[in-house]
PDB file of C-alpha atoms and ligand atoms in Angstrom:
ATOM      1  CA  UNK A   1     104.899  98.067 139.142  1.00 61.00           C
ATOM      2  CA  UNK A   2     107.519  95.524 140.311  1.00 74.00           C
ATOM      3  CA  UNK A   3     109.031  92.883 137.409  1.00 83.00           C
ATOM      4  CA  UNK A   4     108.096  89.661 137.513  1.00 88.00           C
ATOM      5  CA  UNK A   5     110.569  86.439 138.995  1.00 92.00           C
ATOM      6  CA  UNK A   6     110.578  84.815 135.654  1.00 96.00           C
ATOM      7  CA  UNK A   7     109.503  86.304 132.172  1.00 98.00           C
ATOM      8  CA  UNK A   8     106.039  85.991 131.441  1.00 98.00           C
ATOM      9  CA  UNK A   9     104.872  84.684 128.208  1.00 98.00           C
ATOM     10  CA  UNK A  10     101.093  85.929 128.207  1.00 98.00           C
ATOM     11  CA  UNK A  11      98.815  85.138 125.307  1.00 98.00           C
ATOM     12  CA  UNK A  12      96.190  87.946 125.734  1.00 98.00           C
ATOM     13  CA  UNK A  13      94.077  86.910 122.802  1.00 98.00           C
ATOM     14  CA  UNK A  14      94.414  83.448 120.881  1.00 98.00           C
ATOM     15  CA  UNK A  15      94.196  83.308 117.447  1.00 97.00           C
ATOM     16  CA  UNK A  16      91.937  81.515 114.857  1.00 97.00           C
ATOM     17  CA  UNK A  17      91.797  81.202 110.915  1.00 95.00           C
ATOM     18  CA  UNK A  18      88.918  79.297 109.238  1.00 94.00           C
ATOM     19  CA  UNK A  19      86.923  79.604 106.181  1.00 93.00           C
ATOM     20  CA  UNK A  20      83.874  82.272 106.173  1.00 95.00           C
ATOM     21  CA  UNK A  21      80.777  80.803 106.703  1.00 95.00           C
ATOM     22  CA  UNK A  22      78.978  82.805 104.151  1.00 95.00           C
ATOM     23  CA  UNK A  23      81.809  83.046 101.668  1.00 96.00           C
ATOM     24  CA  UNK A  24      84.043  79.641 100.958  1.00 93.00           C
ATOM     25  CA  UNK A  25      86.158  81.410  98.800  1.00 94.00           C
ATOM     26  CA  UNK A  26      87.433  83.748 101.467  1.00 94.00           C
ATOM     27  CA  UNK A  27      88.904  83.498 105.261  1.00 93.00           C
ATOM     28  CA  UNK A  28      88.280  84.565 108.525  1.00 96.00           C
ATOM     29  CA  UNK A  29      91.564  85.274 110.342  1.00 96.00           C
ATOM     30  CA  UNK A  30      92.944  87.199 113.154  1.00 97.00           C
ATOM     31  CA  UNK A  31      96.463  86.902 115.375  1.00 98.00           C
ATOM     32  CA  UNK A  32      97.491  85.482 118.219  1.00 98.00           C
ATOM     33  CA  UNK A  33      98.311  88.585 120.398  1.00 98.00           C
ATOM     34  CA  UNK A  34     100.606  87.853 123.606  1.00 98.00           C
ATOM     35  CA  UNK A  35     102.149  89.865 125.703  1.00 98.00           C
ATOM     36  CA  UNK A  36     105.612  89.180 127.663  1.00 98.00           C
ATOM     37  CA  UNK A  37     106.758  90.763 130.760  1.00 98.00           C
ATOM     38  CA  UNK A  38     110.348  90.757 131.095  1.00 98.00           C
ATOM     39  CA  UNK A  39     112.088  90.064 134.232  1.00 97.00           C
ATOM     40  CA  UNK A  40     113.981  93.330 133.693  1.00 97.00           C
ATOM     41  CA  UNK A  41     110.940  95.377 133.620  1.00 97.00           C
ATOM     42  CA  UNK A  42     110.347  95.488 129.976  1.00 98.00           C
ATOM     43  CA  UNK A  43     106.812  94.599 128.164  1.00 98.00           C
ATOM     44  CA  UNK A  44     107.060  93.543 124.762  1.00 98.00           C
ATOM     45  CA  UNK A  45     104.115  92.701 122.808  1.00 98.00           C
ATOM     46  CA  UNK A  46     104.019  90.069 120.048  1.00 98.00           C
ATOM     47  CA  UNK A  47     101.844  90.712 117.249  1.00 98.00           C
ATOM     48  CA  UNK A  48      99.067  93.048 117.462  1.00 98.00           C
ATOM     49  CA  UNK A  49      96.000  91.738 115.928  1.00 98.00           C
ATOM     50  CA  UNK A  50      93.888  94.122 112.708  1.00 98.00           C
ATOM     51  CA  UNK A  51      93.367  97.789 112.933  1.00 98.00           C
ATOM     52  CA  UNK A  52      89.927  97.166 114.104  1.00 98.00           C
ATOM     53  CA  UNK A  53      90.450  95.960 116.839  1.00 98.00           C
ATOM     54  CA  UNK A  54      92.661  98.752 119.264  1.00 98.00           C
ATOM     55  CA  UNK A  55      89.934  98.769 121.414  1.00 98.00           C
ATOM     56  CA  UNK A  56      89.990  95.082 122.161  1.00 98.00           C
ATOM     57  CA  UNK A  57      93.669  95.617 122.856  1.00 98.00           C
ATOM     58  CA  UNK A  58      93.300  98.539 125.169  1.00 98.00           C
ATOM     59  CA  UNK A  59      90.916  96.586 127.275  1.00 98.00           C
ATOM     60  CA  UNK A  60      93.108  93.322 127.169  1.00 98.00           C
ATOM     61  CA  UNK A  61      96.173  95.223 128.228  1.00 98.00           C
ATOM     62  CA  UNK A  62      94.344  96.939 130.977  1.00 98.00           C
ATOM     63  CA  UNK A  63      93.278  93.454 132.541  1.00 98.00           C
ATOM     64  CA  UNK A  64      97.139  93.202 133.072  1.00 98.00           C
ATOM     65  CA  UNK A  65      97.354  96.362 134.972  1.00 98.00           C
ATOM     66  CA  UNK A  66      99.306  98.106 131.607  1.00 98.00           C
ATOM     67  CA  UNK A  67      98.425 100.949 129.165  1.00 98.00           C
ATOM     68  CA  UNK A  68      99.673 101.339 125.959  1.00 98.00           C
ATOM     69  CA  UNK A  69     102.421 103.442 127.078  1.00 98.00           C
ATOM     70  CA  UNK A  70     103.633 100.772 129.060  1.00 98.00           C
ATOM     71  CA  UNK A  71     104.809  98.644 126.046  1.00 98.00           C
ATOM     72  CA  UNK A  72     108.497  99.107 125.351  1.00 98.00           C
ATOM     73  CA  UNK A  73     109.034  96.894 122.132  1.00 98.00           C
ATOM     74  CA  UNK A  74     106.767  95.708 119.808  1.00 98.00           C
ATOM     75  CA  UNK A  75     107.260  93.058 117.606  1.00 98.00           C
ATOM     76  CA  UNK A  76     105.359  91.607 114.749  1.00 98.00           C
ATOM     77  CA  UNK A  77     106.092  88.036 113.268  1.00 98.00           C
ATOM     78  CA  UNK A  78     105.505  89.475 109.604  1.00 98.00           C
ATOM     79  CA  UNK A  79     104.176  92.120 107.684  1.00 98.00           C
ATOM     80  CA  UNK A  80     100.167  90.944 107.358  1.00 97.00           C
ATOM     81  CA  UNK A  81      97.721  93.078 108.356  1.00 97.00           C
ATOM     82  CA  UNK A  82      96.799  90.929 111.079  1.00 97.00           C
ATOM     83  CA  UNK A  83      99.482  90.112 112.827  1.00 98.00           C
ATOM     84  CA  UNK A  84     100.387  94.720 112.328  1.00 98.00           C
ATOM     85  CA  UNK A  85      97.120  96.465 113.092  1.00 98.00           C
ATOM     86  CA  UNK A  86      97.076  98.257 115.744  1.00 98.00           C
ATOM     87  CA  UNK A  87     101.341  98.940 116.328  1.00 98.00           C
ATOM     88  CA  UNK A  88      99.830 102.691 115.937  1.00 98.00           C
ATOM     89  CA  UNK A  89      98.712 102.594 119.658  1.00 98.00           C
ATOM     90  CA  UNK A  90     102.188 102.459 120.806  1.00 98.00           C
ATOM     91  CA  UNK A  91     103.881 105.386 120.412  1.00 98.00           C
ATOM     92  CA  UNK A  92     106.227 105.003 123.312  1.00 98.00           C
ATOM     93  CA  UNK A  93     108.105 101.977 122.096  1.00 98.00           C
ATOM     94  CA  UNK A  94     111.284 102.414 121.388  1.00 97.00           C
ATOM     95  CA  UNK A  95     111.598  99.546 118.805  1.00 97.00           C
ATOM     96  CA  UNK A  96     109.193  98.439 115.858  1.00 98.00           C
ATOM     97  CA  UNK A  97     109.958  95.466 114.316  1.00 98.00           C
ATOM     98  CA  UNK A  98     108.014  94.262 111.750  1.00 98.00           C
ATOM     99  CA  UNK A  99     109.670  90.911 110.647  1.00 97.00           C
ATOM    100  CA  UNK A 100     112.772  91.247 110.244  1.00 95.00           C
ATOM    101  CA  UNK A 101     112.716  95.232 109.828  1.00 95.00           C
ATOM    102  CA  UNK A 102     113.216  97.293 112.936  1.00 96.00           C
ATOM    103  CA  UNK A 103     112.717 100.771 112.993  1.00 96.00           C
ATOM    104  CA  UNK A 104     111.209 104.110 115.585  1.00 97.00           C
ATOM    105  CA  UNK A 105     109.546 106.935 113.692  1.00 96.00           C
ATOM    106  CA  UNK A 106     111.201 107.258 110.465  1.00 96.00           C
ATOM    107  CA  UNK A 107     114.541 105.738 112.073  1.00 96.00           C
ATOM    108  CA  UNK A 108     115.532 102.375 110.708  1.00 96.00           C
ATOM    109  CA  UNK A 109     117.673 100.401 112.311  1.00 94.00           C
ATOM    110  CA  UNK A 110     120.312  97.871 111.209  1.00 89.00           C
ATOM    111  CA  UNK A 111     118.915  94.913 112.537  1.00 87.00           C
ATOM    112  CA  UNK A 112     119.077  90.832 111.437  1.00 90.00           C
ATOM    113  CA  UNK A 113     121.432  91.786 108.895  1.00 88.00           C
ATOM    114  CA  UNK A 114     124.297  90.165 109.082  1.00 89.00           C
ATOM    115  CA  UNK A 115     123.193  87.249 106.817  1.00 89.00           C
ATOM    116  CA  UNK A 116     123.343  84.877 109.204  1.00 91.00           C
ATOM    117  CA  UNK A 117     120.358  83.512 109.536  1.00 91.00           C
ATOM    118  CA  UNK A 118     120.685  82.437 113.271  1.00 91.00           C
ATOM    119  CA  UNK A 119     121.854  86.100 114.148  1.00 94.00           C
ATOM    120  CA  UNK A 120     119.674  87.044 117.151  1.00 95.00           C
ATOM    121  CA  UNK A 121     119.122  90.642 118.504  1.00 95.00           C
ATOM    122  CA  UNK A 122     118.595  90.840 122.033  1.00 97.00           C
ATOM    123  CA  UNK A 123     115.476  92.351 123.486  1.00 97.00           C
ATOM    124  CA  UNK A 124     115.816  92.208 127.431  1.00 98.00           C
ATOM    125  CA  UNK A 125     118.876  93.650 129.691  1.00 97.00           C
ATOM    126  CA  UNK A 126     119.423  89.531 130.659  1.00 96.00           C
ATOM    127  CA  UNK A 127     119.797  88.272 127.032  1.00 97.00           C
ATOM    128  CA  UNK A 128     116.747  85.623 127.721  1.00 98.00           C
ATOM    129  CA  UNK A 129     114.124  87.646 125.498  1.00 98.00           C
ATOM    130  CA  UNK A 130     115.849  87.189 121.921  1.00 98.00           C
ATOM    131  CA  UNK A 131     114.144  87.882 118.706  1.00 98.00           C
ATOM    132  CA  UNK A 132     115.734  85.848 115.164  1.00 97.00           C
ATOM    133  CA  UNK A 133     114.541  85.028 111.649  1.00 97.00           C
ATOM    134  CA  UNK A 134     112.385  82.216 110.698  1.00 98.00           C
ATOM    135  CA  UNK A 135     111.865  82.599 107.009  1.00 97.00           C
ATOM    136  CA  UNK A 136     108.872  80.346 105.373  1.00 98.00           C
ATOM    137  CA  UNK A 137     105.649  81.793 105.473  1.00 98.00           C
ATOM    138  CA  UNK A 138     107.084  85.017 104.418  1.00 98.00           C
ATOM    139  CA  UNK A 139     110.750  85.191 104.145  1.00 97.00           C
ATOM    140  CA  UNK A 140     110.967  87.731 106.512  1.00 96.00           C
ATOM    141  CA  UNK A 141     109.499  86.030 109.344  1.00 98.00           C
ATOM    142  CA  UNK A 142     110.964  86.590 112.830  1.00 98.00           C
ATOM    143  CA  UNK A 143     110.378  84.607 115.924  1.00 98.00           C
ATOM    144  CA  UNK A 144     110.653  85.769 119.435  1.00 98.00           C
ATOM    145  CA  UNK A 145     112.690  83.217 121.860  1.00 98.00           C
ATOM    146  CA  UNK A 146     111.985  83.575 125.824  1.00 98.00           C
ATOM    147  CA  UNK A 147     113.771  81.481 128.121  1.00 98.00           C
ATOM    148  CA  UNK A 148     113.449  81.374 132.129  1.00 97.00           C
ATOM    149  CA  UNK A 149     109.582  81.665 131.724  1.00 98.00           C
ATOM    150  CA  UNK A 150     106.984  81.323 134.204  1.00 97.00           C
ATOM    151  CA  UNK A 151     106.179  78.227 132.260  1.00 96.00           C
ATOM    152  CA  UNK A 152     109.099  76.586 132.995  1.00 92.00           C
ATOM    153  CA  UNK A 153     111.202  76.361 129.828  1.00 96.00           C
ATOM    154  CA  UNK A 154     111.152  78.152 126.656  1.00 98.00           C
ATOM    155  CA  UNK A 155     108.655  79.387 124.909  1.00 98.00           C
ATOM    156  CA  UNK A 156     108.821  80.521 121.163  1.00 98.00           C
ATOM    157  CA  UNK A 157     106.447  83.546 119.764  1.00 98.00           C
ATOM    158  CA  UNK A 158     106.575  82.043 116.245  1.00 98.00           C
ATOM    159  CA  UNK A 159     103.517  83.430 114.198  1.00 98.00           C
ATOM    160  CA  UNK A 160     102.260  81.453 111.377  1.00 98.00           C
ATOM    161  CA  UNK A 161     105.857  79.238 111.321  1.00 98.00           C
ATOM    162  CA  UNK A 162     103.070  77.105 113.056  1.00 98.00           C
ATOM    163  CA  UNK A 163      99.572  78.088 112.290  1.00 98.00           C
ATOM    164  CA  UNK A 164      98.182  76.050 115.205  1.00 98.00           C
ATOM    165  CA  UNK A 165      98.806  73.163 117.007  1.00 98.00           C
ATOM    166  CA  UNK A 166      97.056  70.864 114.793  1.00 98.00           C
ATOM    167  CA  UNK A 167      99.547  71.272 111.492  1.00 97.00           C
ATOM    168  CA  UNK A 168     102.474  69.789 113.067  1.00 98.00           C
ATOM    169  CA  UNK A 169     100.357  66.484 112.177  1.00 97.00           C
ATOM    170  CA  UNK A 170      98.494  67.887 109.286  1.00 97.00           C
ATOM    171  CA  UNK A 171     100.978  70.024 107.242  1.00 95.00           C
ATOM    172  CA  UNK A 172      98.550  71.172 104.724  1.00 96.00           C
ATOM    173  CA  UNK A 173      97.307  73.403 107.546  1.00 96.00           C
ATOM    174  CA  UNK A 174     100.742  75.612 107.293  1.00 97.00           C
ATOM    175  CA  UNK A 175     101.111  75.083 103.564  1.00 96.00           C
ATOM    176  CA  UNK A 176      97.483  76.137 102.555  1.00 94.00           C
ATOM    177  CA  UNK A 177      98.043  78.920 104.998  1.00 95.00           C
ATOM    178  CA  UNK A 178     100.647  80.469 102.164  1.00 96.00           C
ATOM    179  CA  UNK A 179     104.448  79.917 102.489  1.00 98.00           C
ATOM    180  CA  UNK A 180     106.964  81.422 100.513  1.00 98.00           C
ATOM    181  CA  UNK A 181     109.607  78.537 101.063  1.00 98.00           C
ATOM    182  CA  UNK A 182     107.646  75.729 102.276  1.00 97.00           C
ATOM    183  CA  UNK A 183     111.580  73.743 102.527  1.00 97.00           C
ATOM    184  CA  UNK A 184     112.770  76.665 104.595  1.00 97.00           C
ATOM    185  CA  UNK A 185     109.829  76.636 106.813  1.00 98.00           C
ATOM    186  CA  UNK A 186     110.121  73.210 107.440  1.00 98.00           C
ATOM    187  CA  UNK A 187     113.958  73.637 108.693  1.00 98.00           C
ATOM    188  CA  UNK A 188     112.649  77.100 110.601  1.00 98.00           C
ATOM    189  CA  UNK A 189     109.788  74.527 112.514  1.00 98.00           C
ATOM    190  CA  UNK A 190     112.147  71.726 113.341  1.00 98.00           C
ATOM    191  CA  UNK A 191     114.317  74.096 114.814  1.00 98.00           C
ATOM    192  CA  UNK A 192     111.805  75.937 116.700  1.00 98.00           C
ATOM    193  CA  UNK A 193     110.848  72.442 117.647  1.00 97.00           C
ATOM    194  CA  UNK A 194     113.620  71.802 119.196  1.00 96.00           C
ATOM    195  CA  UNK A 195     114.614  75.266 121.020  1.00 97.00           C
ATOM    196  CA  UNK A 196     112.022  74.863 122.540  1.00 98.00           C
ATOM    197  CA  UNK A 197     109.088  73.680 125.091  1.00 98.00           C
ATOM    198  CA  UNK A 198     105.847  75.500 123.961  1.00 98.00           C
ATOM    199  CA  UNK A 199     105.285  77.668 121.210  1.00 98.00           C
ATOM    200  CA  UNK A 200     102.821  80.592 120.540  1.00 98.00           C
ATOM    201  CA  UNK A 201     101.451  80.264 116.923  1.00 98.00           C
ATOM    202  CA  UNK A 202      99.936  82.286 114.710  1.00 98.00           C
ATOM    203  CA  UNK A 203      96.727  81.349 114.635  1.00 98.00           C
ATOM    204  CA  UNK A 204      95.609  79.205 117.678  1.00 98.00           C
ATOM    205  CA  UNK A 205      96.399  78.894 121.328  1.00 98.00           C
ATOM    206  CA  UNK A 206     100.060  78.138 123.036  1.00 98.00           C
ATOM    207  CA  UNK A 207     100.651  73.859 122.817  1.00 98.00           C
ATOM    208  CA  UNK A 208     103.467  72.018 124.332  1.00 98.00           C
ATOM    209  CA  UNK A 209     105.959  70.140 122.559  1.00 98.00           C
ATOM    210  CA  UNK A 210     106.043  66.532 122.579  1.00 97.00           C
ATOM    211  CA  UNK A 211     109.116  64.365 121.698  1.00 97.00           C
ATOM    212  CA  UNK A 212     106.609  62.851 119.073  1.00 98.00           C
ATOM    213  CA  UNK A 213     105.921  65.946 117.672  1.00 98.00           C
ATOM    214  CA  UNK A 214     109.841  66.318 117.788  1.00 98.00           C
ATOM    215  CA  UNK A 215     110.038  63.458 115.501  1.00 97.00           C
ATOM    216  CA  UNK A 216     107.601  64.463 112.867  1.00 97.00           C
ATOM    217  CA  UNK A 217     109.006  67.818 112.445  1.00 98.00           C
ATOM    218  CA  UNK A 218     113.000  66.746 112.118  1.00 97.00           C
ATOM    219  CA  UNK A 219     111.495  64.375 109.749  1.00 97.00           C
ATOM    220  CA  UNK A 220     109.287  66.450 107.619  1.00 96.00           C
ATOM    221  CA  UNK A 221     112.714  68.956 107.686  1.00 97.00           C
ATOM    222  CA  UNK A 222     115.156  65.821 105.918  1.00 95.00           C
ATOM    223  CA  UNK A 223     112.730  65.628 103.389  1.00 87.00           C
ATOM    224  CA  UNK A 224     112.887  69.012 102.396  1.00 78.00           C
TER     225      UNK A 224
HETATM  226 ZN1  LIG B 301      98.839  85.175 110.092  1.00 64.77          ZN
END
């Protein structure tokens, strides 16, 4: 299969998060899976939805002309069972990364380390597919960065940093979705904001960035 011109961000399956109809006290919730192919040849997928659903994933996967053995990195935003299920179907990866822990087998890397919280480790053979830490919702949250997209700019993979489009008006939307530095992931989203053009979120479909929504987020950050 030949590589693509530009890195393609794919979402393969938005995600959603609601209350249950039948239950108020719980939620319904499940990922935003998305797929990138790499200019260099490489498939990396972003967050891979509950155990229950490896089927669904198969089949999504297969309408891009890939198998499971196709994906060479897999990386999830955080450690919640629905952003982790189903990183059992690929075996041929050569990099887990579950937040910011990295690992192949029982081989852990040393990965996001440093300290520094704008350290980035490089996914792709270009240095355009770049995966860094963006504590808040959990403070091991990771965001993947892809520049020179089909899309035109650059698109951050930044699970529930932004839960959808919606809370970057309506911050209770992030904050009742659980944060474990709600300051931190208000510095984390500005920057994001910033970076770049569209973001993937964890819960809802890809949005554009406006310069409005530019402005609210550097402003909700100074008042952290
Ligand atoms: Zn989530």
């Amino acid at each position: 299969m030949t590589a693509p011109a530009k890195n393609q961000v794919i979402v393969l399956q938005p995600g959603y998060s609601h209350e249950d109809e039948n239950d108020e006290t719980a939620m319904r919730a499940n990922c935003t899976c998305t797929l990138i192919r790499c200019r260099d040849g490489q498939n990396i997928i972003v967050d891979t939805m509950t155990a229950w659903d490896g089927d669904l994933l198969q089949s999504l996967l297969r309408h891009q002309g890939l198998e499971v053995e196709d994906i060479h990195v897999v990386v999830c935003t955080h450690g919640h069972s629905d952003h982790i299920g189903c990183n059992y179907l690929f075996k041929k990866a050569r990099i887990h990364m579950v937040g910011a822990c990295a690992s192949n087998r029982d081989l852990y890397f040393d990965h996001l380390s440093s300290g520094d919280i704008n350290e980035k480790k490089q996914l792709d053979t270009n240095g355009e597919v770049v995966v860094k830490r963006t504590p808040g919702h959990t403070l091991s949250c990771v965001s993947v960065i892809v520049q020179s997209t089909q899309l035109g700019g650059t698109v951050g993979i930044a699970g529930d940093l932004f839960e959808r489009r919606e809370d970057v008006e309506d911050d209770s939307i992030w904050r009742n979705a659980g944060s474990e530095d709600e300051n931190s992931q208000r510095v984390e989203r500005s920057k994001m904001g910033l970076l770049c053009d569209h973001i993937v979120p964890g819960h809802g479909p890809m949005f554009s960035l406006t310069t409005e929504m530019r402005v609210k987020l550097k402003r909700d950050a100074e008042l952290s």
